[in-house]
Amino acid sequence: NILSVDLSSSTSPVIEEVRGKDYIEYGTEEWKNLYPQFLIDLYYNSSTHAAIINATAEMIAGDDIVIDDEEEAQENNLDKLVKLKNLFYNANGKETLHEVLKKVAFDFKLQGGFGLHLIYNRAKTEIVEIYHVPCERIRAGKPNAMGVVDTYYVSADWSNTRMNRPT
């Protein structure tokens, strides 16, 4: 038996501005504005691919987050150390910071990017909560006059933006 694999076909995403939409569409002919979902589909349909993604994401995230010289940090500023440790063990009321980091590492390996939702205190001087935003829910806005993307949109389902309006 001879197996032939056609490596000439490309599944690179097409990135385009669409009139009437504030976000940039990101997909292929078959996966219109759904390229991240295409990558997820590949992940679930190939055990080899999934194993590589999982192992690499685990290596990126590591075993835990630690403070190298905790004694020195404790001597210099105990209050900041306590706040940092609280964030480590309670990033958002449901997860530790390491659990968030594992999700970020997975998205980074699978999608090539990641999203975080940071909540600041009222004075906007400290981060008090950190949430992972699944990469497949994010699209970039159109660049501003300086050519910089300064807005991102989130939708629970990009295949149905009428019911799940991007915000």
PDB file of C-alpha atoms in Angstrom:
ATOM      1  CA  ASN A   1       0.000   0.000   0.000  1.00  0.00           C
ATOM      2  CA  ILE A   2       1.254   3.434  -0.949  1.00  0.00           C
ATOM      3  CA  LEU A   3       0.013   6.444   0.951  1.00  0.00           C
ATOM      4  CA  SER A   4       0.062   9.774  -0.839  1.00  0.00           C
ATOM      5  CA  VAL A   5      -0.073  12.990   1.156  1.00  0.00           C
ATOM      6  CA  ASP A   6      -0.697  16.248  -0.701  1.00  0.00           C
ATOM      7  CA  LEU A   7       1.318  18.898   1.123  1.00  0.00           C
ATOM      8  CA  SER A   8       0.598  21.553  -1.477  1.00  0.00           C
ATOM      9  CA  SER A   9      -2.845  22.361  -0.102  1.00  0.00           C
ATOM     10  CA  SER A  10      -2.835  25.299   2.239  1.00  0.00           C
ATOM     11  CA  THR A  11      -5.125  26.103   5.131  1.00  0.00           C
ATOM     12  CA  SER A  12      -3.620  29.469   5.944  1.00  0.00           C
ATOM     13  CA  PRO A  13      -6.236  31.926   7.145  1.00  0.00           C
ATOM     14  CA  VAL A  14      -7.430  34.857   5.108  1.00  0.00           C
ATOM     15  CA  ILE A  15      -7.482  38.039   7.154  1.00  0.00           C
ATOM     16  CA  GLU A  16      -9.768  40.712   5.747  1.00  0.00           C
ATOM     17  CA  GLU A  17     -11.690  43.834   6.618  1.00  0.00           C
ATOM     18  CA  VAL A  18     -15.364  43.492   5.773  1.00  0.00           C
ATOM     19  CA  ARG A  19     -17.522  46.534   5.083  1.00  0.00           C
ATOM     20  CA  GLY A  20     -20.022  47.150   7.853  1.00  0.00           C
ATOM     21  CA  LYS A  21     -18.129  45.162  10.478  1.00  0.00           C
ATOM     22  CA  ASP A  22     -15.845  46.711  13.084  1.00  0.00           C
ATOM     23  CA  TYR A  23     -13.738  43.580  13.480  1.00  0.00           C
ATOM     24  CA  ILE A  24     -11.339  41.783  11.161  1.00  0.00           C
ATOM     25  CA  GLU A  25     -12.573  38.462   9.773  1.00  0.00           C
ATOM     26  CA  TYR A  26     -10.150  35.593  10.161  1.00  0.00           C
ATOM     27  CA  GLY A  27     -10.752  32.311   8.368  1.00  0.00           C
ATOM     28  CA  THR A  28     -10.660  30.193   5.219  1.00  0.00           C
ATOM     29  CA  GLU A  29     -13.176  29.580   2.444  1.00  0.00           C
ATOM     30  CA  GLU A  30     -14.628  26.640   4.341  1.00  0.00           C
ATOM     31  CA  TRP A  31     -14.217  28.182   7.821  1.00  0.00           C
ATOM     32  CA  LYS A  32     -15.376  31.770   7.169  1.00  0.00           C
ATOM     33  CA  ASN A  33     -14.270  33.889  10.164  1.00  0.00           C
ATOM     34  CA  LEU A  34     -13.820  30.626  12.085  1.00  0.00           C
ATOM     35  CA  TYR A  35     -10.112  29.833  11.750  1.00  0.00           C
ATOM     36  CA  PRO A  36      -9.656  29.342  15.520  1.00  0.00           C
ATOM     37  CA  GLN A  37     -12.496  26.796  15.433  1.00  0.00           C
ATOM     38  CA  PHE A  38     -10.733  25.081  12.496  1.00  0.00           C
ATOM     39  CA  LEU A  39      -7.617  24.711  14.675  1.00  0.00           C
ATOM     40  CA  ILE A  40      -9.740  23.267  17.475  1.00  0.00           C
ATOM     41  CA  ASP A  41     -11.290  20.827  14.989  1.00  0.00           C
ATOM     42  CA  LEU A  42      -7.795  19.686  13.962  1.00  0.00           C
ATOM     43  CA  TYR A  43      -6.892  19.245  17.635  1.00  0.00           C
ATOM     44  CA  TYR A  44      -9.913  17.021  18.342  1.00  0.00           C
ATOM     45  CA  ASN A  45      -9.522  14.967  15.152  1.00  0.00           C
ATOM     46  CA  SER A  46      -5.851  14.051  15.494  1.00  0.00           C
ATOM     47  CA  SER A  47      -4.625  12.289  18.609  1.00  0.00           C
ATOM     48  CA  THR A  48      -1.001  12.908  17.577  1.00  0.00           C
ATOM     49  CA  HIS A  49      -1.623  16.632  17.116  1.00  0.00           C
ATOM     50  CA  ALA A  50      -3.501  16.769  20.432  1.00  0.00           C
ATOM     51  CA  ALA A  51      -0.676  14.980  22.253  1.00  0.00           C
ATOM     52  CA  ILE A  52       1.888  17.453  20.879  1.00  0.00           C
ATOM     53  CA  ILE A  53      -0.269  20.461  21.797  1.00  0.00           C
ATOM     54  CA  ASN A  54      -0.969  19.106  25.306  1.00  0.00           C
ATOM     55  CA  ALA A  55       2.663  18.215  26.054  1.00  0.00           C
ATOM     56  CA  THR A  56       3.990  21.535  24.795  1.00  0.00           C
ATOM     57  CA  ALA A  57       1.358  23.518  26.698  1.00  0.00           C
ATOM     58  CA  GLU A  58       2.267  21.628  29.886  1.00  0.00           C
ATOM     59  CA  MET A  59       5.943  22.458  29.339  1.00  0.00           C
ATOM     60  CA  ILE A  60       5.105  26.137  28.810  1.00  0.00           C
ATOM     61  CA  ALA A  61       2.942  26.327  31.953  1.00  0.00           C
ATOM     62  CA  GLY A  62       5.316  24.332  34.154  1.00  0.00           C
ATOM     63  CA  ASP A  63       4.406  22.726  37.468  1.00  0.00           C
ATOM     64  CA  ASP A  64       3.567  25.885  39.393  1.00  0.00           C
ATOM     65  CA  ILE A  65       4.358  29.566  39.845  1.00  0.00           C
ATOM     66  CA  VAL A  66       6.876  30.258  42.599  1.00  0.00           C
ATOM     67  CA  ILE A  67       8.639  33.258  44.093  1.00  0.00           C
ATOM     68  CA  ASP A  68      12.402  32.703  43.774  1.00  0.00           C
ATOM     69  CA  ASP A  69      13.596  34.474  46.911  1.00  0.00           C
ATOM     70  CA  GLU A  70      10.556  34.611  49.143  1.00  0.00           C
ATOM     71  CA  GLU A  71      12.529  35.429  52.296  1.00  0.00           C
ATOM     72  CA  GLU A  72      14.051  38.528  50.686  1.00  0.00           C
ATOM     73  CA  ALA A  73      10.649  39.557  49.330  1.00  0.00           C
ATOM     74  CA  GLN A  74       9.153  39.120  52.798  1.00  0.00           C
ATOM     75  CA  GLU A  75      11.823  41.327  54.353  1.00  0.00           C
ATOM     76  CA  ASN A  76      11.457  44.066  51.731  1.00  0.00           C
ATOM     77  CA  ASN A  77       7.695  44.372  51.475  1.00  0.00           C
ATOM     78  CA  LEU A  78       5.459  41.930  53.318  1.00  0.00           C
ATOM     79  CA  ASP A  79       2.238  43.667  52.175  1.00  0.00           C
ATOM     80  CA  LYS A  80       3.083  43.264  48.472  1.00  0.00           C
ATOM     81  CA  LEU A  81       4.125  39.657  49.022  1.00  0.00           C
ATOM     82  CA  VAL A  82       0.800  38.841  50.710  1.00  0.00           C
ATOM     83  CA  LYS A  83      -1.163  40.487  47.849  1.00  0.00           C
ATOM     84  CA  LEU A  84       0.900  38.594  45.271  1.00  0.00           C
ATOM     85  CA  LYS A  85       0.369  35.254  47.027  1.00  0.00           C
ATOM     86  CA  ASN A  86      -3.367  35.964  47.285  1.00  0.00           C
ATOM     87  CA  LEU A  87      -3.440  36.523  43.506  1.00  0.00           C
ATOM     88  CA  PHE A  88      -1.451  33.293  42.979  1.00  0.00           C
ATOM     89  CA  TYR A  89      -3.960  31.225  44.966  1.00  0.00           C
ATOM     90  CA  ASN A  90      -7.105  33.091  43.942  1.00  0.00           C
ATOM     91  CA  ALA A  91      -6.785  34.646  40.494  1.00  0.00           C
ATOM     92  CA  ASN A  92     -10.514  35.122  39.998  1.00  0.00           C
ATOM     93  CA  GLY A  93     -12.561  33.411  42.684  1.00  0.00           C
ATOM     94  CA  LYS A  94     -12.644  30.115  40.782  1.00  0.00           C
ATOM     95  CA  GLU A  95      -9.058  29.418  39.718  1.00  0.00           C
ATOM     96  CA  THR A  96      -5.489  29.768  40.861  1.00  0.00           C
ATOM     97  CA  LEU A  97      -3.131  31.842  38.729  1.00  0.00           C
ATOM     98  CA  HIS A  98      -1.414  28.643  37.609  1.00  0.00           C
ATOM     99  CA  GLU A  99      -4.740  27.226  36.379  1.00  0.00           C
ATOM    100  CA  VAL A 100      -5.244  30.407  34.337  1.00  0.00           C
ATOM    101  CA  LEU A 101      -1.665  30.121  33.069  1.00  0.00           C
ATOM    102  CA  LYS A 102      -2.295  26.531  31.915  1.00  0.00           C
ATOM    103  CA  LYS A 103      -5.249  27.725  29.817  1.00  0.00           C
ATOM    104  CA  VAL A 104      -3.144  30.574  28.414  1.00  0.00           C
ATOM    105  CA  ALA A 105      -0.333  28.149  27.518  1.00  0.00           C
ATOM    106  CA  PHE A 106      -2.796  25.833  25.777  1.00  0.00           C
ATOM    107  CA  ASP A 107      -4.289  28.666  23.703  1.00  0.00           C
ATOM    108  CA  PHE A 108      -0.824  29.998  22.914  1.00  0.00           C
ATOM    109  CA  LYS A 109       0.304  26.624  21.567  1.00  0.00           C
ATOM    110  CA  LEU A 110      -2.918  25.750  19.727  1.00  0.00           C
ATOM    111  CA  GLN A 111      -3.949  29.190  18.452  1.00  0.00           C
ATOM    112  CA  GLY A 112      -0.715  31.175  18.507  1.00  0.00           C
ATOM    113  CA  GLY A 113      -2.222  33.737  20.870  1.00  0.00           C
ATOM    114  CA  PHE A 114      -4.189  34.125  24.078  1.00  0.00           C
ATOM    115  CA  GLY A 115      -6.609  36.453  25.807  1.00  0.00           C
ATOM    116  CA  LEU A 116      -6.808  37.713  29.363  1.00  0.00           C
ATOM    117  CA  HIS A 117      -9.465  39.821  31.043  1.00  0.00           C
ATOM    118  CA  LEU A 118      -7.869  41.857  33.813  1.00  0.00           C
ATOM    119  CA  ILE A 119      -9.951  43.441  36.556  1.00  0.00           C
ATOM    120  CA  TYR A 120      -8.370  46.376  38.376  1.00  0.00           C
ATOM    121  CA  ASN A 121      -9.194  47.898  41.742  1.00  0.00           C
ATOM    122  CA  ARG A 122     -11.227  51.119  41.785  1.00  0.00           C
ATOM    123  CA  ALA A 123      -8.077  53.258  41.816  1.00  0.00           C
ATOM    124  CA  LYS A 124      -6.772  51.338  38.768  1.00  0.00           C
ATOM    125  CA  THR A 125      -3.463  50.756  40.564  1.00  0.00           C
ATOM    126  CA  GLU A 126      -3.579  46.965  41.073  1.00  0.00           C
ATOM    127  CA  ILE A 127      -4.866  43.913  39.252  1.00  0.00           C
ATOM    128  CA  VAL A 128      -7.344  42.150  41.531  1.00  0.00           C
ATOM    129  CA  GLU A 129      -8.688  39.421  39.215  1.00  0.00           C
ATOM    130  CA  ILE A 130      -7.388  37.632  36.122  1.00  0.00           C
ATOM    131  CA  TYR A 131      -9.630  35.642  33.786  1.00  0.00           C
ATOM    132  CA  HIS A 132      -8.709  33.570  30.740  1.00  0.00           C
ATOM    133  CA  VAL A 133     -10.657  34.466  27.584  1.00  0.00           C
ATOM    134  CA  PRO A 134     -10.675  31.608  25.064  1.00  0.00           C
ATOM    135  CA  CYS A 135      -8.788  32.699  21.965  1.00  0.00           C
ATOM    136  CA  GLU A 136     -11.506  31.401  19.642  1.00  0.00           C
ATOM    137  CA  ARG A 137     -13.871  34.031  21.058  1.00  0.00           C
ATOM    138  CA  ILE A 138     -11.629  37.000  20.182  1.00  0.00           C
ATOM    139  CA  ARG A 139     -11.272  38.992  16.966  1.00  0.00           C
ATOM    140  CA  ALA A 140      -9.164  42.078  16.362  1.00  0.00           C
ATOM    141  CA  GLY A 141     -10.816  45.377  15.569  1.00  0.00           C
ATOM    142  CA  LYS A 142      -9.836  47.456  12.568  1.00  0.00           C
ATOM    143  CA  PRO A 143      -6.578  49.417  12.918  1.00  0.00           C
ATOM    144  CA  ASN A 144      -6.827  53.050  14.003  1.00  0.00           C
ATOM    145  CA  ALA A 145      -5.411  56.005  12.001  1.00  0.00           C
ATOM    146  CA  MET A 146      -1.903  55.122  13.230  1.00  0.00           C
ATOM    147  CA  GLY A 147      -2.252  51.536  11.994  1.00  0.00           C
ATOM    148  CA  VAL A 148      -2.499  50.102  15.510  1.00  0.00           C
ATOM    149  CA  VAL A 149      -5.210  47.664  16.592  1.00  0.00           C
ATOM    150  CA  ASP A 150      -6.482  49.108  19.871  1.00  0.00           C
ATOM    151  CA  THR A 151      -9.833  47.322  20.079  1.00  0.00           C
ATOM    152  CA  TYR A 152     -10.721  43.644  20.346  1.00  0.00           C
ATOM    153  CA  TYR A 153     -14.133  42.032  20.125  1.00  0.00           C
ATOM    154  CA  VAL A 154     -15.446  38.997  21.990  1.00  0.00           C
ATOM    155  CA  SER A 155     -18.319  36.751  20.931  1.00  0.00           C
ATOM    156  CA  ALA A 156     -19.456  33.453  22.424  1.00  0.00           C
ATOM    157  CA  ASP A 157     -20.101  32.111  18.895  1.00  0.00           C
ATOM    158  CA  TRP A 158     -18.587  33.737  15.820  1.00  0.00           C
ATOM    159  CA  SER A 159     -20.611  31.466  13.542  1.00  0.00           C
ATOM    160  CA  ASN A 160     -23.779  33.233  14.712  1.00  0.00           C
ATOM    161  CA  THR A 161     -23.016  36.893  15.468  1.00  0.00           C
ATOM    162  CA  ARG A 162     -26.682  37.878  15.150  1.00  0.00           C
ATOM    163  CA  MET A 163     -27.477  35.919  18.312  1.00  0.00           C
ATOM    164  CA  ASN A 164     -24.055  36.417  19.904  1.00  0.00           C
ATOM    165  CA  ARG A 165     -23.217  40.032  19.133  1.00  0.00           C
ATOM    166  CA  PRO A 166     -19.517  40.887  19.432  1.00  0.00           C
ATOM    167  CA  THR A 167     -18.795  43.297  22.275  1.00  0.00           C
TER     168      THR A 167
END
